Amino acid sequence: MKQAATKVLTAHVPLPLAEKVDQMAARLERSRGWIMKQALSTWIAQEEERDRLTQEALADVDAGLVIDPLAVQAWADSLGTDQPLPLPR
């Protein structure tokens, strides 16, 4: 199996965070590098998903697929009452 090319990245992190990484590495019996790759991969995936959802929402706005903010406020105000309004669409 061919190993992917790598690049060394360095970052200064606060000592408490570095200590937590070391503790996690010891607990999981993994290297510090493995922990850092997992954390970075997870963060990047979250940010990519956030960007995808933002682009999707902006496309909805451009297409006029929006909900009247007054309808949303009326719905929110009705929550917890005896007769909550249906979710605005």
CSV table of C-alpha atoms in Angstrom, one decimal:
chain,number,residue,atom,x,y,z
A,1,MET,CA,0.0,0.0,0.0
A,2,LYS,CA,1.4,3.4,-1.0
A,3,GLN,CA,1.6,5.9,1.8
A,4,ALA,CA,0.2,9.3,1.2
A,5,ALA,CA,2.7,12.2,0.9
A,6,THR,CA,2.9,14.3,4.1
A,7,LYS,CA,3.9,17.7,5.2
A,8,VAL,CA,5.0,18.8,8.6
A,9,LEU,CA,3.0,21.6,10.1
A,10,THR,CA,3.9,23.3,13.3
A,11,ALA,CA,1.8,25.4,15.7
A,12,HIS,CA,2.4,26.9,19.1
A,13,VAL,CA,-0.4,25.8,21.5
A,14,PRO,CA,-0.9,26.7,25.1
A,15,LEU,CA,0.7,24.3,27.5
A,16,PRO,CA,-2.6,23.1,29.0
A,17,LEU,CA,-3.8,22.1,25.6
A,18,ALA,CA,-0.5,20.3,24.8
A,19,GLU,CA,-0.8,18.5,28.0
A,20,LYS,CA,-4.3,17.3,27.2
A,21,VAL,CA,-3.1,16.1,23.8
A,22,ASP,CA,-0.3,14.1,25.6
A,23,GLN,CA,-2.8,12.7,28.1
A,24,MET,CA,-5.2,11.6,25.4
A,25,ALA,CA,-2.4,10.0,23.4
A,26,ALA,CA,-1.3,8.1,26.4
A,27,ARG,CA,-4.8,7.0,27.3
A,28,LEU,CA,-5.5,5.9,23.7
A,29,GLU,CA,-2.0,4.4,23.3
A,30,ARG,CA,-1.6,6.5,20.2
A,31,SER,CA,1.0,9.0,19.1
A,32,ARG,CA,0.7,12.8,19.6
A,33,GLY,CA,0.7,13.1,15.8
A,34,TRP,CA,-2.2,10.6,15.4
A,35,ILE,CA,-4.2,12.7,17.9
A,36,MET,CA,-3.5,15.9,16.1
A,37,LYS,CA,-4.4,14.4,12.7
A,38,GLN,CA,-7.7,13.1,14.1
A,39,ALA,CA,-8.5,16.5,15.6
A,40,LEU,CA,-7.5,18.5,12.5
A,41,SER,CA,-9.4,16.1,10.2
A,42,THR,CA,-12.6,16.4,12.3
A,43,TRP,CA,-12.3,20.2,12.5
A,44,ILE,CA,-11.8,20.5,8.7
A,45,ALA,CA,-14.8,18.2,8.0
A,46,GLN,CA,-17.0,20.4,10.3
A,47,GLU,CA,-15.9,23.6,8.6
A,48,GLU,CA,-16.4,22.1,5.2
A,49,GLU,CA,-19.9,21.0,6.2
A,50,ARG,CA,-20.6,24.5,7.7
A,51,ASP,CA,-19.5,26.1,4.4
A,52,ARG,CA,-21.6,23.7,2.4
A,53,LEU,CA,-24.7,24.5,4.5
A,54,THR,CA,-24.0,28.2,4.2
A,55,GLN,CA,-23.7,28.0,0.4
A,56,GLU,CA,-27.0,26.0,0.3
A,57,ALA,CA,-28.7,28.6,2.5
A,58,LEU,CA,-27.5,31.5,0.3
A,59,ALA,CA,-28.7,29.7,-2.8
A,60,ASP,CA,-32.1,29.3,-1.1
A,61,VAL,CA,-32.1,33.1,-0.4
A,62,ASP,CA,-31.2,33.8,-4.0
A,63,ALA,CA,-34.0,31.6,-5.1
A,64,GLY,CA,-36.5,33.4,-2.8
A,65,LEU,CA,-37.0,30.3,-0.6
A,66,VAL,CA,-37.2,32.2,2.6
A,67,ILE,CA,-39.7,32.3,5.5
A,68,ASP,CA,-41.1,35.6,6.7
A,69,PRO,CA,-39.4,36.6,9.9
A,70,LEU,CA,-42.6,37.8,11.4
A,71,ALA,CA,-44.1,34.3,10.9
A,72,VAL,CA,-41.1,32.8,12.6
A,73,GLN,CA,-41.4,35.2,15.5
A,74,ALA,CA,-45.1,34.5,15.9
A,75,TRP,CA,-44.4,30.7,15.9
A,76,ALA,CA,-41.6,31.2,18.5
A,77,ASP,CA,-43.9,33.3,20.7
A,78,SER,CA,-46.5,30.6,20.5
A,79,LEU,CA,-44.3,27.9,21.8
A,80,GLY,CA,-45.1,26.9,25.4
A,81,THR,CA,-48.7,28.2,25.0
A,82,ASP,CA,-51.8,26.1,25.0
A,83,GLN,CA,-52.1,26.5,21.2
A,84,PRO,CA,-48.7,26.6,19.5
A,85,LEU,CA,-48.7,27.6,15.9
A,86,PRO,CA,-47.5,25.1,13.3
A,87,LEU,CA,-43.9,25.4,12.1
A,88,PRO,CA,-43.8,28.2,9.4
A,89,ARG,CA,-42.9,27.1,5.9
